[in-house]
Coordinates of C-alpha atoms and ligand atoms in Angstrom, one line a residue:
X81 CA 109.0 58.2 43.3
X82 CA 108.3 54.9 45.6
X83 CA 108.2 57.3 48.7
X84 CA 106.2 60.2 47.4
X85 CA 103.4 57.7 46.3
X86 CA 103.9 56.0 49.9
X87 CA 103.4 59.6 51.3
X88 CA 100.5 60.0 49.2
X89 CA 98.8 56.9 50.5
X90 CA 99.8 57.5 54.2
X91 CA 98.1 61.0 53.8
X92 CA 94.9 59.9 52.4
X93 CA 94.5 57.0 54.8
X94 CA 95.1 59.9 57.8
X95 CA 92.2 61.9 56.2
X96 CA 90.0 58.6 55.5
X97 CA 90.1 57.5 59.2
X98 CA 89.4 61.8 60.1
X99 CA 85.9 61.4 58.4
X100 CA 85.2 58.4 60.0
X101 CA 85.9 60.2 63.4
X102 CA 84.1 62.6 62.6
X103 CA 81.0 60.6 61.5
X104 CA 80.7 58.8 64.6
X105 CA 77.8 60.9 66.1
X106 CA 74.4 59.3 66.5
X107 CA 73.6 59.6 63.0
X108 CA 76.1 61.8 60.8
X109 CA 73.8 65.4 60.3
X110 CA 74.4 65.7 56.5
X111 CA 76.1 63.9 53.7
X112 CA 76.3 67.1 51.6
X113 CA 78.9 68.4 53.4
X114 CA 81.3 66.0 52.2
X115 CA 80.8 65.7 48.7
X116 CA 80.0 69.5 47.6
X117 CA 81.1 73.0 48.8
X118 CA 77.2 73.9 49.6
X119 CA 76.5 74.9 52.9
X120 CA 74.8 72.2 55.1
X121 CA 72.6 73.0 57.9
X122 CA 71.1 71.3 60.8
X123 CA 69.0 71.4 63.8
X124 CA 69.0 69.6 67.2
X125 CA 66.8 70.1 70.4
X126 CA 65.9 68.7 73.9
X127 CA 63.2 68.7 76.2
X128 CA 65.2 67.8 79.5
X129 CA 67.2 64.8 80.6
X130 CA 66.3 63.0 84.0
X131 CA 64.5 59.6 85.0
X132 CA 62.7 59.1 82.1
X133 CA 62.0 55.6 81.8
X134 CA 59.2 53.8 79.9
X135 CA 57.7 52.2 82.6
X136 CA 56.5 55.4 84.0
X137 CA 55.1 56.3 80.7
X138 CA 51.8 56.2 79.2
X139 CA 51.6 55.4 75.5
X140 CA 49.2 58.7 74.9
X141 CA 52.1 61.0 77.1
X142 CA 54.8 59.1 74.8
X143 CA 52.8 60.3 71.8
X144 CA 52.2 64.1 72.9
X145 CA 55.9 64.9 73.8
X146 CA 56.9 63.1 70.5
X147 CA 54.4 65.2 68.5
X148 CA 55.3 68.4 70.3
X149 CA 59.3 67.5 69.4
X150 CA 58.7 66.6 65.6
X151 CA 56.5 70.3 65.6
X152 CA 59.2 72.3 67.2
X153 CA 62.2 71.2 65.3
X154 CA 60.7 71.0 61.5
X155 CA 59.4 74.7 62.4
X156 CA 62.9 74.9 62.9
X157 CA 64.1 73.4 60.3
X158 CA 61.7 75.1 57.9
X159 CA 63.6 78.3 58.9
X160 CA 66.9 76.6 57.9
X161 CA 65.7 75.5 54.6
X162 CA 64.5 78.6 53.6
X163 CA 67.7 80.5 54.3
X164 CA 67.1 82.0 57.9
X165 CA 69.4 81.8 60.8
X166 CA 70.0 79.8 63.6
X167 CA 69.3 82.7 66.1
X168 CA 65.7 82.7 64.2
X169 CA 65.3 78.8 64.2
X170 CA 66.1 78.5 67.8
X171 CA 64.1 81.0 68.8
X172 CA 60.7 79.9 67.0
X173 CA 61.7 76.1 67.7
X174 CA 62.6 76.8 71.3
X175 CA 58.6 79.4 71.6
X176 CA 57.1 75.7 70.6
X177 CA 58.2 73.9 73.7
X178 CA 57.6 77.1 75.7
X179 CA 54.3 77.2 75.2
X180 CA 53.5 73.5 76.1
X181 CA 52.5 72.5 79.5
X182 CA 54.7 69.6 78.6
X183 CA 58.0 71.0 79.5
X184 CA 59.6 72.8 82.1
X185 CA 59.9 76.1 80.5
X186 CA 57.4 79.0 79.9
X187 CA 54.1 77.7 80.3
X188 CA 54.9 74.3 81.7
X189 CA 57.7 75.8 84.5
X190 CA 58.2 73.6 87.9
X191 CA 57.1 75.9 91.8
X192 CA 59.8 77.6 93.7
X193 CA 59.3 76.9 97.2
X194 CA 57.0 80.1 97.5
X195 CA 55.0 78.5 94.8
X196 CA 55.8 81.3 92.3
X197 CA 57.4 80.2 88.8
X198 CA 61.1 81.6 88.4
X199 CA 61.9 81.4 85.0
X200 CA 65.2 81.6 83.0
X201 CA 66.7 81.4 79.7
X202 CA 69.9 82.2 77.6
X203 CA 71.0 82.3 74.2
X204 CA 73.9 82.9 72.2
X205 CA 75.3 83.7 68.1
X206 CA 78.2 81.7 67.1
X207 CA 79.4 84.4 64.6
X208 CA 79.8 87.2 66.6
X209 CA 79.8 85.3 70.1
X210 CA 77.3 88.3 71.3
X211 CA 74.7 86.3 74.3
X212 CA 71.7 87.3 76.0
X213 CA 70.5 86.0 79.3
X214 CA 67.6 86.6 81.9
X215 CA 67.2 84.8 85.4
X216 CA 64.5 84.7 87.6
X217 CA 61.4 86.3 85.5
X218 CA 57.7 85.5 86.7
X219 CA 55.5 87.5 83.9
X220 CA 57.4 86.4 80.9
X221 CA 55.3 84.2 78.8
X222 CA 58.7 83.5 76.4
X223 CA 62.2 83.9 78.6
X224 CA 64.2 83.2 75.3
X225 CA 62.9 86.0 73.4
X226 CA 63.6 88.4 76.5
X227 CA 67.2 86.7 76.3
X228 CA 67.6 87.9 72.6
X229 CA 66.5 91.3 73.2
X230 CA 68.5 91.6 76.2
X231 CA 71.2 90.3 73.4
X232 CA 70.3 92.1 70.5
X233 CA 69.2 95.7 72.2
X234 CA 70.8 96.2 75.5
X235 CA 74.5 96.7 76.2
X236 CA 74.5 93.5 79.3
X237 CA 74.3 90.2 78.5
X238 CA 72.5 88.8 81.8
X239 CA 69.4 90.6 83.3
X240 CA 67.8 89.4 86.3
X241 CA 64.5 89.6 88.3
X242 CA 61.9 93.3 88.8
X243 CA 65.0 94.5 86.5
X244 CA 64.6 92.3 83.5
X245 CA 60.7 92.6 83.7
X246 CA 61.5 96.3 83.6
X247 CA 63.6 96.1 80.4
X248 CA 61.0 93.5 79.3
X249 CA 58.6 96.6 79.5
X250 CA 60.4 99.2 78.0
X251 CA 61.1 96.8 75.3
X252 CA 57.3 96.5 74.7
X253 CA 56.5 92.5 76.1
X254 CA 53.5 91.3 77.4
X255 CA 53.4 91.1 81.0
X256 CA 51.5 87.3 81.9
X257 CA 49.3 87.7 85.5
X258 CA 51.8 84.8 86.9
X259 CA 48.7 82.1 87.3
X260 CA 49.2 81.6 83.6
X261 CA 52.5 79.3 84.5
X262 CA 50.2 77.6 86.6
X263 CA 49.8 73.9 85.8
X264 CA 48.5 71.1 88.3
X265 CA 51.2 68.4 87.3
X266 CA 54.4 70.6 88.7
X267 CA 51.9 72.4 91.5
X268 CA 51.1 68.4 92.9
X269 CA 54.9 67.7 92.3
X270 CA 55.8 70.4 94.7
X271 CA 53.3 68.9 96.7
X272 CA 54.5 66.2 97.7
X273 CA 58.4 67.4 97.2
X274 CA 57.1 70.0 100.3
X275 CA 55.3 66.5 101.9
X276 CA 59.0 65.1 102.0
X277 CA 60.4 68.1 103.5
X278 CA 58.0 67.4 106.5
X279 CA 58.2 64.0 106.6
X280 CA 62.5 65.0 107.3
X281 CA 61.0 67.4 109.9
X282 CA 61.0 70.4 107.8
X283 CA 64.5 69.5 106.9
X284 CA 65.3 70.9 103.3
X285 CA 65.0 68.0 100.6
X286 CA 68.2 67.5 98.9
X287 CA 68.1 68.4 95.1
X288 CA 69.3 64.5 94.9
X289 CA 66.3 63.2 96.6
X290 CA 64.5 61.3 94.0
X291 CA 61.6 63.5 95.1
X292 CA 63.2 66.3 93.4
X293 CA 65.6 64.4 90.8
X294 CA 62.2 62.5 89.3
X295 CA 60.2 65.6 88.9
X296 CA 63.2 68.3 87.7
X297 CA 63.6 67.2 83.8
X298 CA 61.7 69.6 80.9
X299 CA 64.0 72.1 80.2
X300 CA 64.3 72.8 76.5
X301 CA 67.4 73.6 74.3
X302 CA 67.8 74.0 70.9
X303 CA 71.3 74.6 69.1
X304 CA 71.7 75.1 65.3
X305 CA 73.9 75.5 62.1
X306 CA 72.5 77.7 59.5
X307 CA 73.2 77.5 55.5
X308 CA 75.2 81.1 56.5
X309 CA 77.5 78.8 58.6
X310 CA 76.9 80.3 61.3
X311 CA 75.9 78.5 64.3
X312 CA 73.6 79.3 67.8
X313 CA 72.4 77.9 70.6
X314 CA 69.8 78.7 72.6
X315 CA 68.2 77.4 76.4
X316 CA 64.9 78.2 78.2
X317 CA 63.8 76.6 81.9
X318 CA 61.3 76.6 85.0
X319 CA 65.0 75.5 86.8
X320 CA 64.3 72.8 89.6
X321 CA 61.0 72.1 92.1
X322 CA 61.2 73.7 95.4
X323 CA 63.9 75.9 94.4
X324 CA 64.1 79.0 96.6
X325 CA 66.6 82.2 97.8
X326 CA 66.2 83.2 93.7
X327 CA 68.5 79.9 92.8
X328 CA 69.5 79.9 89.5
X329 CA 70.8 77.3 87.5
X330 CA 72.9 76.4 84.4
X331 CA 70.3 77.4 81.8
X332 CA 71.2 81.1 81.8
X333 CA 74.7 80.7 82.2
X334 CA 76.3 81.8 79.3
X335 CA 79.4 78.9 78.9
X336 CA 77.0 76.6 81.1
X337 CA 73.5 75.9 80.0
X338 CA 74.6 77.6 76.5
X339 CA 77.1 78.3 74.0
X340 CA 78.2 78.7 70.8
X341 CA 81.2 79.4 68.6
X342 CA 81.6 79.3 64.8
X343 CA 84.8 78.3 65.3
X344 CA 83.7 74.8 67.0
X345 CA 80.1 73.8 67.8
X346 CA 77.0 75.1 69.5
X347 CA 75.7 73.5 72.8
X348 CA 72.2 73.7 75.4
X349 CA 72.1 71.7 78.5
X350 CA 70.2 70.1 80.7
X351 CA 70.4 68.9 83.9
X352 CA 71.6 69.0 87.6
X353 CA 71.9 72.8 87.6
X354 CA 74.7 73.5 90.0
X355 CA 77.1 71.0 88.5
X356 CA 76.8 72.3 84.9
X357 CA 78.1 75.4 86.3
X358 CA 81.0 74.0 87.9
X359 CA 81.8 72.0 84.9
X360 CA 81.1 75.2 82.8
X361 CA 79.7 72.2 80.6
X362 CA 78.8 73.9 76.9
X363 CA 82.0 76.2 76.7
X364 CA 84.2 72.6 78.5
X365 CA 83.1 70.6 75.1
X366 CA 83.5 74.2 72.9
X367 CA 86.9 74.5 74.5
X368 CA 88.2 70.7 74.3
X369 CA 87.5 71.0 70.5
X370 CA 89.2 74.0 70.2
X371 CA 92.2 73.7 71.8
X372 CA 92.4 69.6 71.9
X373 CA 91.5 69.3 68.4
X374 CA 88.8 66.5 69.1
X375 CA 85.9 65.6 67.6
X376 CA 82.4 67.0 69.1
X377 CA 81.5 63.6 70.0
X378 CA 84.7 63.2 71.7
X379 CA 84.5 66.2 73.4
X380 CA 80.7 65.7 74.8
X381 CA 81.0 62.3 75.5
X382 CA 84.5 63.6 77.8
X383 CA 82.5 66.0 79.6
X384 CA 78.9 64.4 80.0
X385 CA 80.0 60.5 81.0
X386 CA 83.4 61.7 82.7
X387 CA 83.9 65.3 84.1
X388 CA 80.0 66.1 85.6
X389 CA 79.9 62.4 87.1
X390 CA 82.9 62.2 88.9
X391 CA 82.1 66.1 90.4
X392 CA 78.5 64.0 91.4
X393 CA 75.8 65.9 89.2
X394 CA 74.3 64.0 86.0
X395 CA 72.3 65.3 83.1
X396 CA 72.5 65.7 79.2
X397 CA 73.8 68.5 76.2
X398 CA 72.5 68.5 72.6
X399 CA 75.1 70.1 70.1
X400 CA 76.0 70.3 66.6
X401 CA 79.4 71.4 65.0
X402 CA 80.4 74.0 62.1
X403 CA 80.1 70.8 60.0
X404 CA 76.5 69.6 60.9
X405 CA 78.1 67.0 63.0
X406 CA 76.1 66.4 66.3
X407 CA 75.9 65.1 69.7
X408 CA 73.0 64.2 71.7
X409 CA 74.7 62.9 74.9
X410 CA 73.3 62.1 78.2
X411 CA 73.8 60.1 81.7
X412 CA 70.6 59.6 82.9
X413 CA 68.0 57.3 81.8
X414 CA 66.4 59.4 79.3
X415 CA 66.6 62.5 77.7
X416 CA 63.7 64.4 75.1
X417 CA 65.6 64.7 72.1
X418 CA 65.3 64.8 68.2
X419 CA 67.4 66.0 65.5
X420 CA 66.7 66.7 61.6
X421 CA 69.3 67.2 58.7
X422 CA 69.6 69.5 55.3
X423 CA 67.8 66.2 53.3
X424 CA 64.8 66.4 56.0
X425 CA 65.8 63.2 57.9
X426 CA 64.5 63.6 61.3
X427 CA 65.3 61.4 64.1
X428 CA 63.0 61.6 67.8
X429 CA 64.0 59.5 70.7
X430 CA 63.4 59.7 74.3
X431 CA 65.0 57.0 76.4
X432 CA 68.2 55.2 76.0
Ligands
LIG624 N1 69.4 72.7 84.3 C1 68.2 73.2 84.9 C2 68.5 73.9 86.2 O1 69.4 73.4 86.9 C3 67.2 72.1 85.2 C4 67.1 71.0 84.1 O2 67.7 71.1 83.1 O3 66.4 70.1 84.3 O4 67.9 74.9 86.5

């Protein structure tokens, strides 16, 4: 009798000191979820991670990226409430941030090298693990909604270039005259990245040039858990300033920039490009959960602090986990980030 009620206390110590683990994230998503069967849901997003740093701020640019955060996610999170998915919450939350000149997406998307605006975008459905990308678009006012129909009504799940604007077509979109990306804060930051280039006598500037690395953050993610339990993420970027050759980043990498599994958790990144492909960062903290049993926290904070520093790239990833859990994790000195709950309470921060 003496070691069956030991057992019994043993065990229920083990799953105490579980929900503390798995509490640990910046502010635990729900509290629902632990007292009741009901389905919790959740939303997080970012607007780029890179050297954000007060200093360099004004209080009226502090202001405008804050309100345009707190109007993307509770549009979101509106969604949520009323029963829609997380494919539909990302993708309206996701338009928001598009639209703005404030981010490096859509509207607001850094020059190539050409001066053209190269746009890409990914998304993906936790429940059936179906994804939809497109890379290097110029016309396309929203790159994430091309990426669901490329996920929802084509048989590929990447599309690139005069190809995707062709399926864009066929599907219907509005093709933007390209000066429509134009906006004079990325145009000057080319500007003077292209200055550099011929200060180094026309030697190309390094993506880690501060030149570049101070001017490259804006991309926007949003990843979600729906009261179906289902989970998505979704990405949407200008990619870096003075990119050229058609580069393409992280952000439409499916397993990279994006990814989500019901199984574990639902990730967007942001950040040095190149490196978040080599660390195949969303599906690394997807995988790490899966197979290592860790918490999401555990997991991001393994693959943002450790694995993409010590390859030599830095950035951020915003995720959330089948339980609402989430992670907003980042190495640089800021990121553009909020989060909301199921009980409405919504959290926006943008430096450390
Ligand atoms: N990850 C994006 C890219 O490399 C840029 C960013 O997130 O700032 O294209």
């Amino acid at each position: 009798m003496k070691q069956i009620l030991t057992l019994l206390i043993g065990l229920f110590v083990l799953f105490s000191c579980k929900n503390e683990n798995n509490s640990i994230s910046e502010a635990p998503i729900s509290s629902k979820k632990a007292n009741s069967t009901e389905q919790t849901f959740g939303i997080v997003i970012h607007g780029g991670a890179g050297t954000i740093l007060k200093k360099n701020m004004s209080d009226s640019l502090e202001t405008a990226y804050k309100e345009k955060l707190k109007e993307a996610i509770t549009t979101g999170h509106a969604i949520l409430k009323n029963g829609g998915t997380s494919i539909e919450a990302i993708t309206a939350t996701i338009n928001i941030m598009e639209d703005s000149p404030l981010f490096n997406s859509g509207k607001g998307a850094v020059f190539t090298h050409e001066e053209t605006n190269e746009l890409d975008a990914s998304i993906m459905d936790g429940a059936t693990l179906n994804a939809g990308a497109v890379a290097g678009v110029t016309h396309i006012k929203n790159p994430i909604n091309l990426a669901l129909e490329v996920m929802n009504n084509s048989p590929h799940v990447l599309l690139a270039g005069t190809g995707a604007e062709e399926f864009a077509r066929e599907q219907g979109f509005e093709m933007m005259d390209p000066s429509y990306f134009y906006t004079e804060k990325c145009f000057q930051s080319l500007q003077k990245v292209k200055a550099r280039e011929k200060e180094k006598k026309n030697k190309a500037v390094s993506f880690e040039d501060p030149f570049i690395k101070d001017s490259k953050f804006g991309t926007v993610g949003c990843v979600a858990l729906d009261q179906h339990g289902n989970l998505a993420a979704g990405t949407s970027t200008g990619g870096m300033t003075n990119k050229r050759w058609n580069r393409i980043g992280d952000s439409p990498i499916i397993g990279a920039g994006t990814y989500a599994n019901n199984a574990t958790c639902a990730v967007s990144s942001t950040g040095w490009g190149e490196y978040f492909i080599r660390a195949m960062v969303a599906h690394d903290i997807s995988a790490m959960m899966e197979y290592k049993g860790i918490t999401l926290q555990e997991a991001a904070k393994e693959v943002i602090q450790n694995k993409v520093p010590a390859l030599g790239g830095d950035g951020g990833i915003v995720a959330i986990d089948k339980d609402g859990n989430i992670a907003m994790e980042f190495n640089t000195a800021g990121m553009y980030r909020a989060h909301m709950n199921a009980e409405g309470e919504l959290v926006i921060k943008i430096y450390k």
